[in-house]
């Protein structure tokens, strides 16, 4: 049962990923990407990681996909958002994709374990899926599920603090860069410095 | 009997036994396919009646007594109407969009604890789930606007996404004090915490979070004064301009379902669910394990819960009948310059309240009074600070600078 469900979800996810790459229309491609994210969330649910599944939907579908579509909408003719990935960029694109895949495969398989414990693939921190012995097993399993947000948070603040802060720094830099790009500069001879930022600051004058 | 064990014994956690399956099937068939759409139908009737009273009219009174059969007539009309899809529209996405919006509204209701044991599912990270599924609706709205190939639809969709993404941030940040005090993301645990410590809205940071949550919630379901995405006097009907028949009906259903869901969530998070008294776990402590006591307590809880939800719904109708629409730039400014800083400050005040009142594990009169005065003053000062800073910023800008048309007319 669980195995066939997994195979179905994985197959759907792979199809969606293929659709993302092959779709001519950019919004369609983004929609396939949403479907793929959703399949990943389903896999998290199958692993009993409900918290991760919810976070996956929240961040990847609720934020990343929406921003992606917003980006498409603001930069292209919305009605015909065709992908113009012409021949010149196809080969570099494939090479970049393979490089990312290689980096991820290498990185995941050579993850450094916290001192004092073995390789990650040897750790079985979560109870097995097959029911073991009644009540105690059930209690342990539900405790593992309940504790997931706390455990994830602790790991972010201790073991992965550096990566977490770096990701935050990167996002802040991207944010500042986007604001710098989008900000309208006043024309040289303009006496009234009515920039967008100051125009926004004037809002809320009513007491 | 301990409140927590009573609640947890009723929640469906890990085991998927036949009983759980039957309960879930009942929830789907009776609740999600029957009662919730029915509630929505009569919310529409209520809104028409309430709005009519505000405008000195009578409202629907032709179909049945007091117009009570009007929602049924409306539903039949929507179902039998022809569904027109514009020729250049993206057929599949045009169909998918209302389904996503509706699914988002329905999924939100799946974690709401209506009474003891009367909760469809109680995942341990329920609040994250809630935020995740409600963040799906901007996607549906965006797709609706994009797939229609209509400039008004597209403008409406862009406004909607900008507004929803902005107001999602204060809405999520406003729930953090609640999570901090309850020490859990499960909505049942949050209810449980309020049975012990009083309603969250009766604490100074809780009251501020409650107000922010409500404002952001009204914006999240696109109600007046935040209904810029479907402002009919500017952009026809926004993202659902090109929808007709039952496809439009799905958007309509999703909007009112969203109002109902946000009222339910606000009740659970801040107004102690179905508890009628702020500082007593009154109907919950009646439960002694017998079936009769469960039914009695649940009847009280459910009745009070629905009364509170009705109060919220009425308040939203009231606001809609009273206030005009906000301008889009003021709307965005309000989210980013008032609500978000207030939320961030409020998390600090919530931490102070946690240290003073919640930390000992039970409510004590002395600590509670100290918390009310100390944290209350802090919170009031924080609100003053944010408004003062915004007033200073506004005073620094030239008059009418936020009104581009005026500057252009002056030749500036």
Tab-separated table of C-alpha atoms in Angstrom, chain B residues 48-373:
chain	number	residue	atom	x	y	z
B	48	UNK	CA	-28.008	40.987	2.066
B	49	UNK	CA	-30.390	41.508	4.963
B	50	UNK	CA	-27.821	43.346	7.102
B	51	UNK	CA	-26.628	45.539	4.235
B	52	UNK	CA	-30.248	46.306	3.373
B	53	UNK	CA	-30.948	47.436	6.933
B	54	UNK	CA	-27.869	49.650	6.899
B	55	UNK	CA	-29.115	51.250	3.698
B	56	UNK	CA	-32.690	51.624	4.929
B	57	UNK	CA	-34.057	48.920	2.640
B	58	UNK	CA	-35.814	45.655	3.390
B	59	UNK	CA	-33.634	43.175	1.511
B	60	UNK	CA	-34.677	39.827	0.034
B	61	UNK	CA	-38.236	39.030	1.139
B	62	UNK	CA	-39.934	37.443	-1.877
B	63	UNK	CA	-38.718	33.825	-1.851
B	64	UNK	CA	-40.068	32.070	1.214
B	65	UNK	CA	-40.682	33.661	4.647
B	66	UNK	CA	-38.191	36.531	5.251
B	67	UNK	CA	-36.594	35.548	1.953
B	68	UNK	CA	-35.184	32.437	3.615
B	69	UNK	CA	-35.305	30.394	0.397
B	70	UNK	CA	-33.364	33.077	-1.512
B	71	UNK	CA	-29.960	31.298	-1.183
B	72	UNK	CA	-31.438	28.140	-2.712
B	73	UNK	CA	-32.875	30.123	-5.624
B	74	UNK	CA	-29.484	31.824	-6.057
B	75	UNK	CA	-27.683	28.490	-6.070
B	76	UNK	CA	-30.050	27.023	-8.683
B	77	UNK	CA	-29.609	30.127	-10.796
B	78	UNK	CA	-25.824	29.857	-10.640
B	79	UNK	CA	-25.831	26.156	-11.483
B	80	UNK	CA	-28.111	26.382	-14.507
B	81	UNK	CA	-26.459	29.489	-15.937
B	82	UNK	CA	-24.236	29.015	-18.953
B	83	UNK	CA	-20.552	29.016	-18.123
B	84	UNK	CA	-18.851	31.215	-20.704
B	85	UNK	CA	-15.134	30.771	-21.246
B	86	UNK	CA	-13.463	33.428	-23.413
B	87	UNK	CA	-11.992	31.991	-26.600
B	88	UNK	CA	-8.357	33.053	-25.999
B	89	UNK	CA	-8.489	31.882	-22.379
B	90	UNK	CA	-6.268	29.074	-21.170
B	91	UNK	CA	-8.980	26.445	-20.755
B	92	UNK	CA	-7.428	24.120	-18.195
B	93	UNK	CA	-6.010	26.872	-15.991
B	94	UNK	CA	-9.287	28.786	-16.224
B	95	UNK	CA	-11.019	25.750	-14.733
B	96	UNK	CA	-8.274	25.011	-12.205
B	97	UNK	CA	-8.154	28.502	-10.663
B	98	UNK	CA	-11.513	28.566	-8.815
B	99	UNK	CA	-10.902	24.996	-7.670
B	100	UNK	CA	-7.606	25.991	-6.031
B	101	UNK	CA	-9.199	28.985	-4.292
B	102	UNK	CA	-12.079	26.873	-3.020
B	103	UNK	CA	-9.802	24.021	-1.899
B	104	UNK	CA	-7.726	26.506	0.060
B	105	UNK	CA	-10.807	27.806	1.884
B	106	UNK	CA	-12.073	24.288	2.655
B	107	UNK	CA	-8.695	22.981	3.816
B	108	UNK	CA	-8.406	25.852	6.294
B	109	UNK	CA	-11.473	24.576	8.125
B	110	UNK	CA	-9.972	21.118	8.574
B	111	UNK	CA	-7.996	21.988	11.722
B	112	UNK	CA	-10.529	24.174	13.535
B	113	UNK	CA	-11.543	22.687	16.925
B	114	UNK	CA	-15.250	23.522	17.116
B	115	UNK	CA	-15.672	21.769	20.474
B	116	UNK	CA	-14.052	19.012	22.529
B	117	UNK	CA	-13.419	16.147	20.121
B	118	UNK	CA	-15.185	18.011	17.332
B	119	UNK	CA	-12.122	18.708	15.240
B	120	UNK	CA	-11.635	17.076	11.821
B	121	UNK	CA	-7.879	16.605	12.273
B	122	UNK	CA	-5.464	17.812	14.917
B	123	UNK	CA	-1.982	17.762	13.398
B	124	UNK	CA	0.753	18.740	15.876
B	125	UNK	CA	1.784	21.553	13.554
B	126	UNK	CA	-1.762	22.679	12.870
B	127	UNK	CA	-1.070	26.393	12.729
B	128	UNK	CA	1.678	25.975	10.125
B	129	UNK	CA	-0.706	23.800	8.138
B	130	UNK	CA	-3.347	26.512	8.410
B	131	UNK	CA	-0.997	29.199	7.119
B	132	UNK	CA	0.269	26.896	4.369
B	133	UNK	CA	-3.149	26.054	2.945
B	134	UNK	CA	-4.391	29.626	3.192
B	135	UNK	CA	-1.324	30.732	1.214
B	136	UNK	CA	-2.639	28.665	-1.714
B	137	UNK	CA	-5.461	31.073	-2.490
B	138	UNK	CA	-3.259	33.857	-3.984
B	139	UNK	CA	-2.044	31.237	-6.459
B	140	UNK	CA	-5.590	30.448	-7.545
B	141	UNK	CA	-6.509	34.120	-7.795
B	142	UNK	CA	-3.410	34.849	-9.815
B	143	UNK	CA	-4.147	31.988	-12.212
B	144	UNK	CA	-7.734	33.174	-12.594
B	145	UNK	CA	-6.557	36.619	-13.620
B	146	UNK	CA	-3.841	35.336	-15.890
B	147	UNK	CA	-5.844	32.661	-17.696
B	148	UNK	CA	-8.713	35.024	-18.562
B	149	UNK	CA	-6.631	37.052	-21.068
B	150	UNK	CA	-8.358	40.219	-19.935
B	151	UNK	CA	-6.490	43.276	-18.759
B	152	UNK	CA	-8.924	43.984	-15.944
B	153	UNK	CA	-8.601	40.410	-14.753
B	154	UNK	CA	-4.837	40.697	-14.824
B	155	UNK	CA	-4.786	44.018	-12.960
B	156	UNK	CA	-7.145	42.561	-10.378
B	157	UNK	CA	-4.967	39.485	-9.986
B	158	UNK	CA	-1.792	41.556	-9.537
B	159	UNK	CA	-3.495	43.729	-6.943
B	160	UNK	CA	-4.813	40.651	-5.189
B	161	UNK	CA	-1.450	38.923	-5.027
B	162	UNK	CA	0.320	42.072	-3.825
B	163	UNK	CA	-2.292	42.595	-1.136
B	164	UNK	CA	-2.552	38.986	-0.011
B	165	UNK	CA	1.212	38.482	0.184
B	166	UNK	CA	1.611	41.720	2.161
B	167	UNK	CA	-1.144	41.030	4.659
B	168	UNK	CA	-0.097	37.429	5.142
B	169	UNK	CA	2.998	38.648	6.983
B	170	UNK	CA	1.220	40.562	9.784
B	171	UNK	CA	-1.351	37.787	9.975
B	172	UNK	CA	1.298	35.144	10.581
B	173	UNK	CA	3.329	37.348	12.928
B	174	UNK	CA	0.195	38.075	14.977
B	175	UNK	CA	-0.210	34.378	15.753
B	176	UNK	CA	3.303	34.075	17.195
B	177	UNK	CA	2.356	35.340	20.704
B	178	UNK	CA	-0.335	32.666	20.869
B	179	UNK	CA	2.110	29.938	19.850
B	180	UNK	CA	4.655	31.259	22.347
B	181	UNK	CA	2.220	31.104	25.256
B	182	UNK	CA	0.676	27.750	24.368
B	183	UNK	CA	4.078	26.230	23.550
B	184	UNK	CA	2.520	24.302	20.691
B	185	UNK	CA	1.384	24.737	17.115
B	186	UNK	CA	-1.662	22.532	17.603
B	187	UNK	CA	-4.947	24.446	17.709
B	188	UNK	CA	-6.287	22.030	20.296
B	189	UNK	CA	-3.355	22.815	22.599
B	190	UNK	CA	-3.982	26.533	22.087
B	191	UNK	CA	-7.608	26.048	23.122
B	192	UNK	CA	-6.365	24.046	26.081
B	193	UNK	CA	-3.977	26.830	27.103
B	194	UNK	CA	-6.806	29.354	27.098
B	195	UNK	CA	-8.882	27.109	29.322
B	196	UNK	CA	-6.096	27.478	31.897
B	197	UNK	CA	-4.944	31.072	31.423
B	198	UNK	CA	-8.005	32.908	30.160
B	199	UNK	CA	-8.686	34.065	26.632
B	200	UNK	CA	-5.677	35.329	24.749
B	201	UNK	CA	-7.516	38.509	23.739
B	202	UNK	CA	-7.662	39.499	27.437
B	203	UNK	CA	-3.919	40.129	27.656
B	204	UNK	CA	-2.369	43.383	26.411
B	205	UNK	CA	-0.154	41.812	23.707
B	206	UNK	CA	-2.939	39.384	22.900
B	207	UNK	CA	-5.387	42.215	22.331
B	208	UNK	CA	-2.987	43.946	19.973
B	209	UNK	CA	-2.298	40.680	18.133
B	210	UNK	CA	-6.043	40.042	17.955
B	211	UNK	CA	-6.687	43.446	16.377
B	212	UNK	CA	-3.865	42.959	13.868
B	213	UNK	CA	-5.034	39.443	13.072
B	214	UNK	CA	-8.568	40.644	12.420
B	215	UNK	CA	-7.478	43.525	10.173
B	216	UNK	CA	-5.122	41.283	8.221
B	217	UNK	CA	-7.808	38.598	8.093
B	218	UNK	CA	-10.328	40.978	6.531
B	219	UNK	CA	-7.670	41.880	3.964
B	220	UNK	CA	-6.906	38.198	3.338
B	221	UNK	CA	-10.489	37.448	2.332
B	222	UNK	CA	-10.717	40.589	0.136
B	223	UNK	CA	-13.534	42.233	2.049
B	224	UNK	CA	-14.257	45.945	2.172
B	225	UNK	CA	-12.341	48.189	2.958
B	226	UNK	CA	-9.650	45.943	1.445
B	227	UNK	CA	-11.523	44.768	-1.658
B	228	UNK	CA	-9.204	46.539	-4.078
B	229	UNK	CA	-8.675	43.326	-6.145
B	230	UNK	CA	-12.338	43.273	-7.160
B	231	UNK	CA	-13.098	46.988	-7.053
B	232	UNK	CA	-16.041	47.089	-9.435
B	233	UNK	CA	-15.902	50.841	-9.995
B	234	UNK	CA	-12.302	50.664	-11.224
B	235	UNK	CA	-11.563	47.290	-12.768
B	236	UNK	CA	-15.021	45.769	-13.396
B	237	UNK	CA	-14.795	42.742	-11.136
B	238	UNK	CA	-11.074	42.106	-10.935
B	239	UNK	CA	-9.786	38.588	-11.297
B	240	UNK	CA	-13.211	36.982	-11.778
B	241	UNK	CA	-14.375	39.307	-14.557
B	242	UNK	CA	-14.374	36.496	-17.121
B	243	UNK	CA	-16.089	33.949	-14.905
B	244	UNK	CA	-19.753	33.112	-15.124
B	245	UNK	CA	-22.136	30.414	-14.007
B	246	UNK	CA	-20.968	27.953	-11.401
B	247	UNK	CA	-17.293	28.806	-11.926
B	248	UNK	CA	-18.079	32.254	-10.608
B	249	UNK	CA	-20.160	30.550	-7.940
B	250	UNK	CA	-17.060	28.730	-6.738
B	251	UNK	CA	-15.230	32.036	-6.212
B	252	UNK	CA	-18.261	33.357	-4.395
B	253	UNK	CA	-18.420	30.262	-2.201
B	254	UNK	CA	-14.688	30.487	-1.513
B	255	UNK	CA	-14.910	34.127	-0.447
B	256	UNK	CA	-17.674	33.541	2.086
B	257	UNK	CA	-16.076	30.304	3.231
B	258	UNK	CA	-12.924	32.341	3.795
B	259	UNK	CA	-14.868	34.810	5.950
B	260	UNK	CA	-16.285	31.930	7.976
B	261	UNK	CA	-12.872	30.260	8.291
B	262	UNK	CA	-11.069	33.414	9.394
B	263	UNK	CA	-13.790	34.043	11.995
B	264	UNK	CA	-13.407	30.479	13.292
B	265	UNK	CA	-9.620	30.768	13.480
B	266	UNK	CA	-9.782	34.138	15.265
B	267	UNK	CA	-12.237	32.656	17.755
B	268	UNK	CA	-10.006	29.679	18.463
B	269	UNK	CA	-6.750	31.616	18.682
B	270	UNK	CA	-7.876	34.647	20.661
B	271	UNK	CA	-11.380	34.242	22.091
B	272	UNK	CA	-11.026	30.871	23.762
B	273	UNK	CA	-12.963	28.794	21.225
B	274	UNK	CA	-16.381	27.961	22.575
B	275	UNK	CA	-15.787	28.881	26.211
B	276	UNK	CA	-18.456	31.311	27.420
B	277	UNK	CA	-16.451	32.781	30.334
B	278	UNK	CA	-12.982	34.334	29.924
B	279	UNK	CA	-11.224	32.995	33.018
B	280	UNK	CA	-12.891	29.661	33.656
B	281	UNK	CA	-12.812	26.380	31.788
B	282	UNK	CA	-16.543	26.137	32.452
B	283	UNK	CA	-18.071	23.671	30.023
B	284	UNK	CA	-14.861	21.658	29.670
B	285	UNK	CA	-14.682	20.901	33.398
B	286	UNK	CA	-18.152	19.352	33.231
B	287	UNK	CA	-16.680	16.407	31.335
B	288	UNK	CA	-16.335	13.407	33.641
B	289	UNK	CA	-15.885	10.741	31.004
B	290	UNK	CA	-19.524	9.832	30.500
B	291	UNK	CA	-21.199	10.238	27.126
B	292	UNK	CA	-23.867	12.555	28.516
B	293	UNK	CA	-21.326	14.994	29.920
B	294	UNK	CA	-19.530	15.099	26.573
B	295	UNK	CA	-22.744	15.899	24.750
B	296	UNK	CA	-23.700	18.600	27.266
B	297	UNK	CA	-20.282	20.278	27.221
B	298	UNK	CA	-20.027	20.064	23.438
B	299	UNK	CA	-23.495	21.533	22.980
B	300	UNK	CA	-22.547	24.555	25.121
B	301	UNK	CA	-19.159	24.905	23.424
B	302	UNK	CA	-20.591	24.654	19.930
B	303	UNK	CA	-23.398	27.137	20.612
B	304	UNK	CA	-21.022	29.718	22.113
B	305	UNK	CA	-18.496	29.108	19.350
B	306	UNK	CA	-21.062	29.745	16.643
B	307	UNK	CA	-22.310	32.847	18.474
B	308	UNK	CA	-18.778	34.271	18.545
B	309	UNK	CA	-18.245	33.429	14.879
B	310	UNK	CA	-21.545	35.117	14.048
B	311	UNK	CA	-20.357	38.199	15.906
B	312	UNK	CA	-17.226	38.362	13.738
B	313	UNK	CA	-19.223	37.805	10.572
B	314	UNK	CA	-21.650	40.551	11.556
B	315	UNK	CA	-18.737	42.891	12.290
B	316	UNK	CA	-17.350	42.247	8.805
B	317	UNK	CA	-20.754	42.971	7.228
B	318	UNK	CA	-20.994	46.099	9.353
B	319	UNK	CA	-17.588	47.316	8.188
B	320	UNK	CA	-18.520	46.532	4.610
B	321	UNK	CA	-21.770	48.493	4.830
B	322	UNK	CA	-20.033	51.450	6.495
B	323	UNK	CA	-16.534	52.043	5.182
B	324	UNK	CA	-15.396	53.022	1.690
B	325	UNK	CA	-12.630	51.205	-0.146
B	326	UNK	CA	-8.994	52.038	0.646
B	327	UNK	CA	-6.639	53.255	-2.047
B	328	UNK	CA	-4.085	50.625	-3.107
B	329	UNK	CA	-0.937	52.498	-2.014
B	330	UNK	CA	-2.396	53.380	1.387
B	331	UNK	CA	-3.429	49.776	1.751
B	332	UNK	CA	0.105	48.520	1.147
B	333	UNK	CA	1.589	51.218	3.368
B	334	UNK	CA	-0.727	50.299	6.187
B	335	UNK	CA	0.494	46.697	6.068
B	336	UNK	CA	4.191	47.486	5.841
B	337	UNK	CA	4.518	50.612	7.972
B	338	UNK	CA	1.978	50.014	10.710
B	339	UNK	CA	1.081	46.348	11.023
B	340	UNK	CA	4.467	44.711	10.466
B	341	UNK	CA	6.423	46.922	12.950
B	342	UNK	CA	3.609	46.543	15.474
B	343	UNK	CA	3.736	42.763	15.097
B	344	UNK	CA	7.490	42.618	15.577
B	345	UNK	CA	7.283	44.787	18.717
B	346	UNK	CA	4.357	42.740	19.919
B	347	UNK	CA	6.432	39.560	19.902
B	348	UNK	CA	8.738	41.197	22.469
B	349	UNK	CA	5.764	42.204	24.636
B	350	UNK	CA	4.406	38.679	24.331
B	351	UNK	CA	7.741	37.324	25.586
B	352	UNK	CA	7.533	39.693	28.581
B	353	UNK	CA	4.002	38.495	29.300
B	354	UNK	CA	5.189	34.897	29.026
B	355	UNK	CA	7.921	35.508	31.611
B	356	UNK	CA	5.626	37.322	34.028
B	357	UNK	CA	2.386	35.373	33.834
B	358	UNK	CA	2.638	32.126	31.878
B	359	UNK	CA	5.999	30.810	33.128
B	360	UNK	CA	4.789	29.662	36.606
B	361	UNK	CA	2.435	27.191	34.906
B	362	UNK	CA	-0.821	28.466	36.403
B	363	UNK	CA	-2.503	31.823	36.643
B	364	UNK	CA	-1.822	33.831	39.847
B	365	UNK	CA	-3.680	37.036	40.678
B	366	UNK	CA	-0.589	39.016	41.761
B	367	UNK	CA	1.550	38.175	38.751
B	368	UNK	CA	-1.419	38.674	36.483
B	369	UNK	CA	-1.992	42.205	37.847
B	370	UNK	CA	1.722	43.037	37.478
B	371	UNK	CA	1.633	41.723	33.908
B	372	UNK	CA	-1.526	43.614	33.035
B	373	UNK	CA	-0.065	46.939	34.241
